[in-house]
GROMACS .gro file of C-alpha atoms in nm:
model
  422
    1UNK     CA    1   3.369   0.850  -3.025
    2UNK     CA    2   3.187   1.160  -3.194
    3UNK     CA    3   2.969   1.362  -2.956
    4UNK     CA    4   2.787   1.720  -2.999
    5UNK     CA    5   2.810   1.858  -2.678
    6UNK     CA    6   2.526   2.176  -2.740
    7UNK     CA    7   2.402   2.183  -2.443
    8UNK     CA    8   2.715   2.096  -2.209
    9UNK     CA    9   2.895   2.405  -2.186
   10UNK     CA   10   2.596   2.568  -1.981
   11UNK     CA   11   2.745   2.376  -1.647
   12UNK     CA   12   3.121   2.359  -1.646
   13UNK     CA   13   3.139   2.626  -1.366
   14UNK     CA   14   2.884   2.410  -1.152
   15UNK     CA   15   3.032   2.070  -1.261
   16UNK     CA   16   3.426   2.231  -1.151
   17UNK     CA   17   3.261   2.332  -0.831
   18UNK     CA   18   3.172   1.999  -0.721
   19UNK     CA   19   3.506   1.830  -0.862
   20UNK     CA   20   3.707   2.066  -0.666
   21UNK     CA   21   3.548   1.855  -0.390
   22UNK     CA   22   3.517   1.505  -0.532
   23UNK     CA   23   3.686   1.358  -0.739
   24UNK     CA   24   2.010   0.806  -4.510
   25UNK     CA   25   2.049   0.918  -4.794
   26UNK     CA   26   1.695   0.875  -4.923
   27UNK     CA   27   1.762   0.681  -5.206
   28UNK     CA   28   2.001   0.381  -5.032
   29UNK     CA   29   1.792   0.207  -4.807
   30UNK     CA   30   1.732  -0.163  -4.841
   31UNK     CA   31   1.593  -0.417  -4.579
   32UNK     CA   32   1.764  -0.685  -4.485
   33UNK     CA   33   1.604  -1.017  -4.492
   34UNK     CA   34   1.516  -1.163  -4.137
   35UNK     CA   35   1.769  -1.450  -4.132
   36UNK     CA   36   2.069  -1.281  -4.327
   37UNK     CA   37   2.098  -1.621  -4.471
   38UNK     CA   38   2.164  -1.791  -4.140
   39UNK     CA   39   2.021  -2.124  -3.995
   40UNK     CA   40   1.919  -2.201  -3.641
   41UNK     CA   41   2.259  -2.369  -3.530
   42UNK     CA   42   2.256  -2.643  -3.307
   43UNK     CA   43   2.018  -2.579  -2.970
   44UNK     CA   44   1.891  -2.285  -3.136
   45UNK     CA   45   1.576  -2.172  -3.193
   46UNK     CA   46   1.440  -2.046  -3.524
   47UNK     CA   47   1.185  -1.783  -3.520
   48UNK     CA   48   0.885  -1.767  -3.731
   49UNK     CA   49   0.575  -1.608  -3.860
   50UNK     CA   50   0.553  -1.243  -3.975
   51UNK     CA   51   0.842  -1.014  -3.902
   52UNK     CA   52   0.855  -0.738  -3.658
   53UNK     CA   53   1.064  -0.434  -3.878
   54UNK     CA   54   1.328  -0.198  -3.686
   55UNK     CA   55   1.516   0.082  -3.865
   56UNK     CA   56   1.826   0.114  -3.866
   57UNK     CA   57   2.042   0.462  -3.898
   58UNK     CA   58   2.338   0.297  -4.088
   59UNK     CA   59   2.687   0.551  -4.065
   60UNK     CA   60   2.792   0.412  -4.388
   61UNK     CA   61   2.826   0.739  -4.586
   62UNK     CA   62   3.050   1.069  -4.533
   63UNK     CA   63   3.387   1.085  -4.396
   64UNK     CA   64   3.279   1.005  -4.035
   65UNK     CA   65   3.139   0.642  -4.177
   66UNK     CA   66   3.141   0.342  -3.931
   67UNK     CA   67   3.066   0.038  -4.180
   68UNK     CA   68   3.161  -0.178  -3.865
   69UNK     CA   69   2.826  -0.084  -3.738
   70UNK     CA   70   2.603  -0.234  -4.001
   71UNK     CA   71   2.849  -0.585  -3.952
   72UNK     CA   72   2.715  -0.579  -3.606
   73UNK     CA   73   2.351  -0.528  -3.680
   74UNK     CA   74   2.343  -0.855  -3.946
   75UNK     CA   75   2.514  -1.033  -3.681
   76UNK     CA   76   2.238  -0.967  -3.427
   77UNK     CA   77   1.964  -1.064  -3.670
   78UNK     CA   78   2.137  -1.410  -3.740
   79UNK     CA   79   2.182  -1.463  -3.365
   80UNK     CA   80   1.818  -1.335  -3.295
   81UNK     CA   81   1.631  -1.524  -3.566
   82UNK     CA   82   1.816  -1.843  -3.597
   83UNK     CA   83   1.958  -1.863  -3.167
   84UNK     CA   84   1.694  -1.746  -2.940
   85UNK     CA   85   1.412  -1.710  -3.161
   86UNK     CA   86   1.383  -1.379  -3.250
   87UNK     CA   87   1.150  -1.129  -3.052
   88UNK     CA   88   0.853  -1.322  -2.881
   89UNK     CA   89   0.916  -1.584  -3.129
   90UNK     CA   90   0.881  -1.349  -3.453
   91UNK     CA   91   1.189  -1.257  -3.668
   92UNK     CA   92   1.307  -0.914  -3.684
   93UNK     CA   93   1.351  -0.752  -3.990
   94UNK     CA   94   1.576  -0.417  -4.073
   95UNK     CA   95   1.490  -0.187  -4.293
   96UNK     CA   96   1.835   0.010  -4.350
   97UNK     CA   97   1.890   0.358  -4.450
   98UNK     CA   98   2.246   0.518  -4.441
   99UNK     CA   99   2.333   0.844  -4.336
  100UNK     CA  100   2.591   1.106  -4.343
  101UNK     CA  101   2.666   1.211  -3.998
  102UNK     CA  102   2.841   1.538  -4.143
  103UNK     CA  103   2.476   1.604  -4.313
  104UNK     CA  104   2.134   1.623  -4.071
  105UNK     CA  105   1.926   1.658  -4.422
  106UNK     CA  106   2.021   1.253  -4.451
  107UNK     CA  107   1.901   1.162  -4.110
  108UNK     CA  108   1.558   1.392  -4.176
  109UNK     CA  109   1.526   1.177  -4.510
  110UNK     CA  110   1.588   0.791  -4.334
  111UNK     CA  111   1.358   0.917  -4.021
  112UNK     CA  112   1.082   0.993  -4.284
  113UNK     CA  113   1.166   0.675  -4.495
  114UNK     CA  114   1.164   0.419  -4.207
  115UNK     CA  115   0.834   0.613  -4.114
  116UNK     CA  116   0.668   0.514  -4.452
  117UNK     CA  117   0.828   0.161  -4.467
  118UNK     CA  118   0.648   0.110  -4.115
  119UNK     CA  119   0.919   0.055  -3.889
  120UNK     CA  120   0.827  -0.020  -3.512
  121UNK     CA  121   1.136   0.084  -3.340
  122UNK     CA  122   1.459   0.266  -3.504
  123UNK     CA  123   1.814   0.175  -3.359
  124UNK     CA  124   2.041   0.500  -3.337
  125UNK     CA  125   2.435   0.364  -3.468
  126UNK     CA  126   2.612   0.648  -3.268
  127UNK     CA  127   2.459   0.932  -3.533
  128UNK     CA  128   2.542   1.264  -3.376
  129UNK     CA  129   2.324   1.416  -3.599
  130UNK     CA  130   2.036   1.162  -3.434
  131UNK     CA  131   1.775   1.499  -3.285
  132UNK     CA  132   1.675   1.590  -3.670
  133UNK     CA  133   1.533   1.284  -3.665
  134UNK     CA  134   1.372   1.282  -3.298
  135UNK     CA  135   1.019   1.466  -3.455
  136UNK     CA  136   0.944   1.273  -3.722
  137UNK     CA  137   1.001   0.954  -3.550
  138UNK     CA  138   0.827   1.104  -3.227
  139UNK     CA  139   0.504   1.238  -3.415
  140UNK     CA  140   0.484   0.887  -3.583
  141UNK     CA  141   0.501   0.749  -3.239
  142UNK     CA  142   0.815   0.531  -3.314
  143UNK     CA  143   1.118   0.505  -3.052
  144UNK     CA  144   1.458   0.561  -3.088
  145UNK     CA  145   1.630   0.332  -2.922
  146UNK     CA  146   2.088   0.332  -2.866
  147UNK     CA  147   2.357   0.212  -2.689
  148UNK     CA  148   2.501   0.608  -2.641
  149UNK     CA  149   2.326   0.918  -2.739
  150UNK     CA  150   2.623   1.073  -2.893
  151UNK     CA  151   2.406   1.388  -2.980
  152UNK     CA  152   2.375   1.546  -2.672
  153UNK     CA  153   2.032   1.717  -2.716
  154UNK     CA  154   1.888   1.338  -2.820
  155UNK     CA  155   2.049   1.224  -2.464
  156UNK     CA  156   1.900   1.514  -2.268
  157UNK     CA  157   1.563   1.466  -2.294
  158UNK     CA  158   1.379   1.142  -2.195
  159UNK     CA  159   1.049   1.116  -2.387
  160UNK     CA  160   1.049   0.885  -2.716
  161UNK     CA  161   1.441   0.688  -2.678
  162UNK     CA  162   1.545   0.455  -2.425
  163UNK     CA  163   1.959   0.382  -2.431
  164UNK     CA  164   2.104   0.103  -2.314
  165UNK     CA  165   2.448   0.267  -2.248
  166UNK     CA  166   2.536   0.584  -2.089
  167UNK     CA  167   2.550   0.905  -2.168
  168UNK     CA  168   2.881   1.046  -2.284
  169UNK     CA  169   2.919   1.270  -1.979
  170UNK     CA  170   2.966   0.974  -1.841
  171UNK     CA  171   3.261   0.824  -2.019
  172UNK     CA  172   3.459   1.247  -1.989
  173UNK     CA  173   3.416   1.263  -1.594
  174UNK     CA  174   3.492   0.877  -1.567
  175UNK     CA  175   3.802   0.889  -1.787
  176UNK     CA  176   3.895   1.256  -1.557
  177UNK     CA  177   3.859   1.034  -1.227
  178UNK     CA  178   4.055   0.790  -1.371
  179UNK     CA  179   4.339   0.995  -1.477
  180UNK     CA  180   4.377   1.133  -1.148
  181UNK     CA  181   4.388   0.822  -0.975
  182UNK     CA  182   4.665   0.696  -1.174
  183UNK     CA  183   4.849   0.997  -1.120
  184UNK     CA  184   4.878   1.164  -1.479
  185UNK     CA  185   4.838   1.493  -1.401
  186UNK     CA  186   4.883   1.653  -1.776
  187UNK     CA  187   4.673   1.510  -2.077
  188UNK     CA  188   4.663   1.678  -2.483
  189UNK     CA  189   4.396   1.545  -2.664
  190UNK     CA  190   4.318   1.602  -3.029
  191UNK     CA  191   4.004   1.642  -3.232
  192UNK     CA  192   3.829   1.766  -3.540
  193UNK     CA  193   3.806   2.133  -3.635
  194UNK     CA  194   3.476   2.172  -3.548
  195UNK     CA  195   3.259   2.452  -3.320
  196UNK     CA  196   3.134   2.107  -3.089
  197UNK     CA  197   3.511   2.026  -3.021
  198UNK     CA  198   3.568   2.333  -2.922
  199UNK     CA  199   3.310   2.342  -2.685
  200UNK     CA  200   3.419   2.023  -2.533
  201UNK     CA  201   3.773   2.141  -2.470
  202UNK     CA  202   3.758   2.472  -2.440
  203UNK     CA  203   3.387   2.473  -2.220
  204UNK     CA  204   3.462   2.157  -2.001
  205UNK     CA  205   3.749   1.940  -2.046
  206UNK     CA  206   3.995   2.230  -1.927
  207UNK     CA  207   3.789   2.331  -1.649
  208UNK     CA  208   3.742   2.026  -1.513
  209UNK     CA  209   4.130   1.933  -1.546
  210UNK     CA  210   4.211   2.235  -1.354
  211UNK     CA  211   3.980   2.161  -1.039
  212UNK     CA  212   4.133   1.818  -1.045
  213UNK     CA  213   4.491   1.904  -1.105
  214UNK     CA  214   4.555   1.785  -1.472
  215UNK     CA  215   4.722   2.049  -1.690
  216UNK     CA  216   4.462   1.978  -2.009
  217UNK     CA  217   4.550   2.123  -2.353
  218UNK     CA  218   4.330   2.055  -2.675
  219UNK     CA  219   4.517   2.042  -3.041
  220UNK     CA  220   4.232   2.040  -3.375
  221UNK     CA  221   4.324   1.900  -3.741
  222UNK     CA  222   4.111   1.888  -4.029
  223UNK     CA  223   3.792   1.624  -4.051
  224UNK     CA  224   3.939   1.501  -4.389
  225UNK     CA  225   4.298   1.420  -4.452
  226UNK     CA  226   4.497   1.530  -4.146
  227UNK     CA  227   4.856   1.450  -4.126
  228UNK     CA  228   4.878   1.187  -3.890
  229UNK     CA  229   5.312   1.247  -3.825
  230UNK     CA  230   5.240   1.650  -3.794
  231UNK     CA  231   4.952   1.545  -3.504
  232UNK     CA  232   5.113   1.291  -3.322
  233UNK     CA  233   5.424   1.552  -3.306
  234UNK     CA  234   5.260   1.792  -3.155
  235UNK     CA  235   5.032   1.558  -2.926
  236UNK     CA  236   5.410   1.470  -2.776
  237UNK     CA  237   5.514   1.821  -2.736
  238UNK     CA  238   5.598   1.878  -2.330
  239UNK     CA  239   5.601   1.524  -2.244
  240UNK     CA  240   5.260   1.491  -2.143
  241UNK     CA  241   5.117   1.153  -1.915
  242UNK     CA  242   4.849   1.098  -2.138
  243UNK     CA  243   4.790   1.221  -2.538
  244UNK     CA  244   4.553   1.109  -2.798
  245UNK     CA  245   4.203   1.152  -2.920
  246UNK     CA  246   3.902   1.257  -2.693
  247UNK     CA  247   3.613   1.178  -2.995
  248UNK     CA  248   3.725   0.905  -3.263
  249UNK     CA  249   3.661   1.005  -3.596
  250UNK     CA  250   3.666   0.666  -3.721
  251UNK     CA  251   3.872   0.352  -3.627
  252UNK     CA  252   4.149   0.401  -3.908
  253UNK     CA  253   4.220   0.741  -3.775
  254UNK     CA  254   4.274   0.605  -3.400
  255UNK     CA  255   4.527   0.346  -3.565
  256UNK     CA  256   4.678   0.584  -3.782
  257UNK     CA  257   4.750   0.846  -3.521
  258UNK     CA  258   4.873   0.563  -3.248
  259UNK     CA  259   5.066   0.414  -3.529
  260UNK     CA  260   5.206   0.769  -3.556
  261UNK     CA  261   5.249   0.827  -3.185
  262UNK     CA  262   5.480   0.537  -3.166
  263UNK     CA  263   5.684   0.667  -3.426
  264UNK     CA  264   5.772   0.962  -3.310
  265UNK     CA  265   5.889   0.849  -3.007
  266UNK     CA  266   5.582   0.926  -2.715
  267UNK     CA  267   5.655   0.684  -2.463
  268UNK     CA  268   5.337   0.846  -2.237
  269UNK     CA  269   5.001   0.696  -2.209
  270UNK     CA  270   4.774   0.695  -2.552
  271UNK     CA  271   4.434   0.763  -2.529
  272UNK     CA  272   4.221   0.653  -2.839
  273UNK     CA  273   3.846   0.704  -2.705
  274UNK     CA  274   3.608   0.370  -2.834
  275UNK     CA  275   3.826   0.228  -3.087
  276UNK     CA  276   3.954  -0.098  -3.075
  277UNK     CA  277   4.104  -0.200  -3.399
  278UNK     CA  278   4.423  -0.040  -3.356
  279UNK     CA  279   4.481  -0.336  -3.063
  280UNK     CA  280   4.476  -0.577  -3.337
  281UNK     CA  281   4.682  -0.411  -3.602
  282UNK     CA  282   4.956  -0.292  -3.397
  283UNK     CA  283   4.988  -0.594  -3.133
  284UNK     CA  284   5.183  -0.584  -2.883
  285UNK     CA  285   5.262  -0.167  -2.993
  286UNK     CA  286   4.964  -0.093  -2.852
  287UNK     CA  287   5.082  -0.236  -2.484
  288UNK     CA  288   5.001   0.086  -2.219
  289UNK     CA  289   4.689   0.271  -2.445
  290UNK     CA  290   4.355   0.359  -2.252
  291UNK     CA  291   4.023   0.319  -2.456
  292UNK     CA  292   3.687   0.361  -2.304
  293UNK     CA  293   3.352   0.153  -2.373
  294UNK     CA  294   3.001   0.037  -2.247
  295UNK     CA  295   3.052  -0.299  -2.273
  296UNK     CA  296   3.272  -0.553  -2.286
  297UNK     CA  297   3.517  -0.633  -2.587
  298UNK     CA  298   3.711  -0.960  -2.704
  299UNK     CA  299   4.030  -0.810  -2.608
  300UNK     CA  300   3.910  -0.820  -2.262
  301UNK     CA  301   3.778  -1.179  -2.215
  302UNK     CA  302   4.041  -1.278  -1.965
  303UNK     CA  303   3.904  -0.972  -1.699
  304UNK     CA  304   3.546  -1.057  -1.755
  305UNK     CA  305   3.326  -1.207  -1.519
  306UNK     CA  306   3.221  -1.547  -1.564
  307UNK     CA  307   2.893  -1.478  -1.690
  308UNK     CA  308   3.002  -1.258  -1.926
  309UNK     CA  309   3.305  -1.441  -2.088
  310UNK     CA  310   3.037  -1.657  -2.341
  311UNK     CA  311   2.860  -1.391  -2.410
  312UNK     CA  312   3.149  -1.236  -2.532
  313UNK     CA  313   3.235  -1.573  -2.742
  314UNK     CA  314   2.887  -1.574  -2.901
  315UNK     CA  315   2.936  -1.210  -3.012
  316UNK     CA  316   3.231  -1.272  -3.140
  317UNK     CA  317   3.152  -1.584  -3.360
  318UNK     CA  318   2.835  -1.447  -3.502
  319UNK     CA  319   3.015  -1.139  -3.600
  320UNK     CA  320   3.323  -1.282  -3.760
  321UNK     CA  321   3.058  -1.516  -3.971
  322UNK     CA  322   2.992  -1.166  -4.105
  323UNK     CA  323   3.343  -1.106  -4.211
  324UNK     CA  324   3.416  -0.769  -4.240
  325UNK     CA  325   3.509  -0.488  -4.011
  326UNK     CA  326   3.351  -0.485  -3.683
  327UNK     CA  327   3.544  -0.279  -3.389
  328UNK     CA  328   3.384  -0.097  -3.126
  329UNK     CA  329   3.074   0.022  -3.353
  330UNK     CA  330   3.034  -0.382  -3.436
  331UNK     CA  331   2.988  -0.472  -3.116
  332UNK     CA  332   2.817  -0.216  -2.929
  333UNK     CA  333   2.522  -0.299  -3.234
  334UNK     CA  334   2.542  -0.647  -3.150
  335UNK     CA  335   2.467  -0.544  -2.825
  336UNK     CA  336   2.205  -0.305  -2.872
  337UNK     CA  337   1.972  -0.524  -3.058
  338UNK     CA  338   2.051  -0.835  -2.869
  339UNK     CA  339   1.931  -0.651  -2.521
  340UNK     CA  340   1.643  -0.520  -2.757
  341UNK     CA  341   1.527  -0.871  -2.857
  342UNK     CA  342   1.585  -0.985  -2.517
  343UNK     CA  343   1.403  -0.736  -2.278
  344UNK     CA  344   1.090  -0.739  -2.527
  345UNK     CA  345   1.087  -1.067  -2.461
  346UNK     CA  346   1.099  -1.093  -2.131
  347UNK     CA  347   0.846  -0.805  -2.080
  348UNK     CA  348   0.583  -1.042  -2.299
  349UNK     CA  349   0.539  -0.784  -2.552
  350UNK     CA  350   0.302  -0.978  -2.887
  351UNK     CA  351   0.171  -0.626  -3.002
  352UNK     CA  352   0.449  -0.435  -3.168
  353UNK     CA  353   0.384  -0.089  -3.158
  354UNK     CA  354   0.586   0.211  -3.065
  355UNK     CA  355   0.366   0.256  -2.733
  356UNK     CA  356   0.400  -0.090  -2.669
  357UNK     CA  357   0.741  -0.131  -2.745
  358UNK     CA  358   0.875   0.197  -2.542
  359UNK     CA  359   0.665   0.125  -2.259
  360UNK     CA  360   0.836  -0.212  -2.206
  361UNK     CA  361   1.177  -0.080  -2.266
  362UNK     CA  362   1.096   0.194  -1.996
  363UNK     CA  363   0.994  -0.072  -1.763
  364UNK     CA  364   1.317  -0.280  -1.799
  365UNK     CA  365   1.505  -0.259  -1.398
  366UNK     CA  366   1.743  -0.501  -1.288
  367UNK     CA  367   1.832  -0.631  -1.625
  368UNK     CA  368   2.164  -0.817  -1.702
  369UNK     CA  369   2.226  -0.679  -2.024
  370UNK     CA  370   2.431  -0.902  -2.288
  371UNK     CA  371   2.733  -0.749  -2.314
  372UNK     CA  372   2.745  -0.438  -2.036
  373UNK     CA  373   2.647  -0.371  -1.668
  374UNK     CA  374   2.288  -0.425  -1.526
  375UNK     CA  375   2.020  -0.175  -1.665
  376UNK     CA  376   1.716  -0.002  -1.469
  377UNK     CA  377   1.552   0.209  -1.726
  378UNK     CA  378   1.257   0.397  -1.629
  379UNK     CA  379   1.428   0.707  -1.493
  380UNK     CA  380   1.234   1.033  -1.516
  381UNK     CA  381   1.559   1.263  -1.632
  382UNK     CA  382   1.773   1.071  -1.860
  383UNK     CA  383   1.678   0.825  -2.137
  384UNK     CA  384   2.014   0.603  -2.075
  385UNK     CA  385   1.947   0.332  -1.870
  386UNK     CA  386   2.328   0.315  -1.663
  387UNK     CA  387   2.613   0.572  -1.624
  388UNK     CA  388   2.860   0.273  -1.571
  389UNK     CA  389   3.132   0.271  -1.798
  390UNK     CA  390   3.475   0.071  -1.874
  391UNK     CA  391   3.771   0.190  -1.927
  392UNK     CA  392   4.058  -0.051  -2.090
  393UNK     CA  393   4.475  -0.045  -2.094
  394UNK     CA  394   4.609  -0.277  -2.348
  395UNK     CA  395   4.818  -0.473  -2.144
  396UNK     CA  396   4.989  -0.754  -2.383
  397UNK     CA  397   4.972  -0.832  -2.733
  398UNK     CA  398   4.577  -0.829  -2.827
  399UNK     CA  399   4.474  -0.821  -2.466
  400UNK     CA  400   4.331  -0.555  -2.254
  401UNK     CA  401   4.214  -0.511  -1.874
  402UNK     CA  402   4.000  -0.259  -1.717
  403UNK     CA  403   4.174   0.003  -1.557
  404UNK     CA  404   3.965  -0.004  -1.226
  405UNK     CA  405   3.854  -0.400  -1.281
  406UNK     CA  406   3.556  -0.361  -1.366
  407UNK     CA  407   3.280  -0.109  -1.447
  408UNK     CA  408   3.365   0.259  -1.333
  409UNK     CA  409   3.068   0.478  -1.154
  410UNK     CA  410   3.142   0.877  -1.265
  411UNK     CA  411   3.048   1.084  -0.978
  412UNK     CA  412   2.672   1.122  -0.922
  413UNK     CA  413   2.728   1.501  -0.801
  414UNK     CA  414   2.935   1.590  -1.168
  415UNK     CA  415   2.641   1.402  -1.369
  416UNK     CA  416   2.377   1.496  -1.180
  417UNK     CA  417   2.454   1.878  -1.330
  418UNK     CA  418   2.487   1.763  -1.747
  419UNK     CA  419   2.118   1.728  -1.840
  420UNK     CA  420   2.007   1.437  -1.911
  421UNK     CA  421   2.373   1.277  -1.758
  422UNK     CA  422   2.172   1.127  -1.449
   0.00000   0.00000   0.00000
């Protein structure tokens, strides 16, 4: 996972105090037609008439890319238009624009793009770059709308962007707690040369390890072409409980630098952050990693509730009708417009405007979203609408379990002093 953490640093002293008592580019958009060349399958529903258009922020370009993201998104419009019949019975449409999530000056150029192409709604893919594009969309009246803000000044304020997930403070403390409770008491983490990371380590991580007893040490490698066999030697140095990568800079780098773990011998607990498709391509090497997410994955059908366990199946089979990479980024799109679709919906919504639109996402409380925990989302301080978060241990050959059973809470008290956290 890739976070900018500007405006963390501010309240590491107050957040270790209360631990120490509780635990795109311009010229590459398309749009995507409404079906993506599906059909309504059997007991589906086909929507019709004219189509509602969303924009999409597509990380497709750069070396942080996440093509699994856009495999996801066509997914969701086959399963919307051709399952439950679309949004209040109209298809949705996306218009597509790819960014570079190492360049703001792409986001600036989609956010005024999906402006002039008339977009009603634009879906944030995990850009940390998404604030450059927070006043042009806001002054056109259109809302962002996410499964995580990974750009922490985008999740700190509340006005314009509703997310369905929550806010990465959430996942840091949650993973902390968790550690402790398992007893690792010394973690190394690793993550890319870059004045955020450093904030993140240096500003918070360590601070809050030493109220709660974990020795915490940060290593940094280049954003392009580390040396996954130098990293993974160092992560190992001193033997620590737990080693890996805080932020993910893409899924091949998590199951490179596991891959790499492995072979140099760290028998200790690896840590890859969100990604998910090193469970598949290492099997049963992966057995004993943690991994972190909103919602539930395939891995984990066997732990999930009832309820839960077809909505994972239907995820799954629209998604691998995509073919393609999916992971983490697949899914949590899937997600994101699926709970989109779904709460507009049910709120009634037939005029699709940004007013309209945001003002029945902010109304959404008590809402069983598809994949992830139940969502209230009207709160005055924070535009995600949980903090609950899972955390997973690949526990057999493509299989995982959450570490706690189910959704983790992160302390209130820690959250409550990250803005926009709570």
């Amino acid at each position: 996972m890739r976070w900018r953490f500007d405006r963390v640093a501010a309240g590491v002293v107050a957040v270790a105090c209360v631990l120490s008592v509780a635990a795109c580019s311009s010229g590459d958009s398309s749009s995507s037609s409404s079906s993506n060349g599906g059909s309504a399958a059997e007991g589906g529903i086909q929507a019709s008439g004219d189509a509602i258009k969303v924009g999409v922020f597509d990380p497709s370009k750069g070396p942080a890319s996440q093509p699994g993201a856009m495999t996801g998104v066509k997914a969701a419009v086959d399963y919307i238009n051709n399952q439950i019949g679309g949004i209040s019975g109209r298809p949705i449409e996306i218009v597509d624009c790819a960014v570079d999530q190492t360049a703001p000056e792409t986001t600036i150029s989609c956010a005024n793009q999906l402006v002039q192409s008339g977009v009603v709604a634009a879906i944030d893919l995990f850009n940390t770059e998404s604030a450059a594009a927070m006043p042009i969309l806001s002054s056109a009246g259109i809302p962002m709308v996410g499964l995580i803000p990974y750009n922490t000044a985008t999740g700190a304020a509340t006005d314009g962007r509703v997310y369905f997930g929550p806010p990465p403070a959430a996942f840091l403390v949650g993973f902390m707690q968790s550690l402790k409770a398992a007893g690792k008491d010394s973690l190394t983490l690793a993550n890319t040369d870059v004045p955020q990371a450093h904030q993140v380590f240096d500003g918070l991580m360590v601070p809050l390890g030493r109220q709660l007893g974990i020795d915490v040490k940060g290593i940094y490698f280049p954003p392009t072409g580390p040396n996954y066999t130098a990293l993974a030697t160092t992560l190992a140095e001193g033997d620590p409980a737990a080693a890996g990568l805080m932020t993910s800079v893409s899924d091949n780098a998590c199951t490179n630098l596991a891959q790499s773990m492995r072979s140099v011998g760290y028998e200790g607990t690896v840590f890859l952050a969100a990604c998910t498709e090193f469970i598949d391509a290492m099997g049963a090497q992966a057995v004993g990693s943690w991994g972190y997410s909103p919602i539930w994955q395939p891995p984990a059908i066997d732990s999930a509730p009832e309820d839960m366990k077809g909505n994972i199946e239907i995820a799954q089979k629209f998604i691998d009708n995509q073919g393609g990479t999916a992971g983490f980024y697949g899914y949590g799109a899937f997600a994101t417009l699926v709970d989109l679709a779904r709460t507009l919906t049910d709120a009634g919504v037939t005029d699709f405007t940004g007013s309209n639109i945001l003002t029945a996402l902010k109304g959404v409380t008590d809402y069983q979203s598809f994949l992830g925990p139940v969502l209230s989302c009207g709160k005055a301080t924070t535009p995600n609408c949980t903090t609950d978060m899972l955390l997973f241990e690949v526990v057999g050959d493509r299989k995982t379990e959450p570490v706690s059973g189910g959704f983790i809470t992160p302390s209130p008290q820690v959250l409550g002093l990250i803005p926009g956290a709570i």
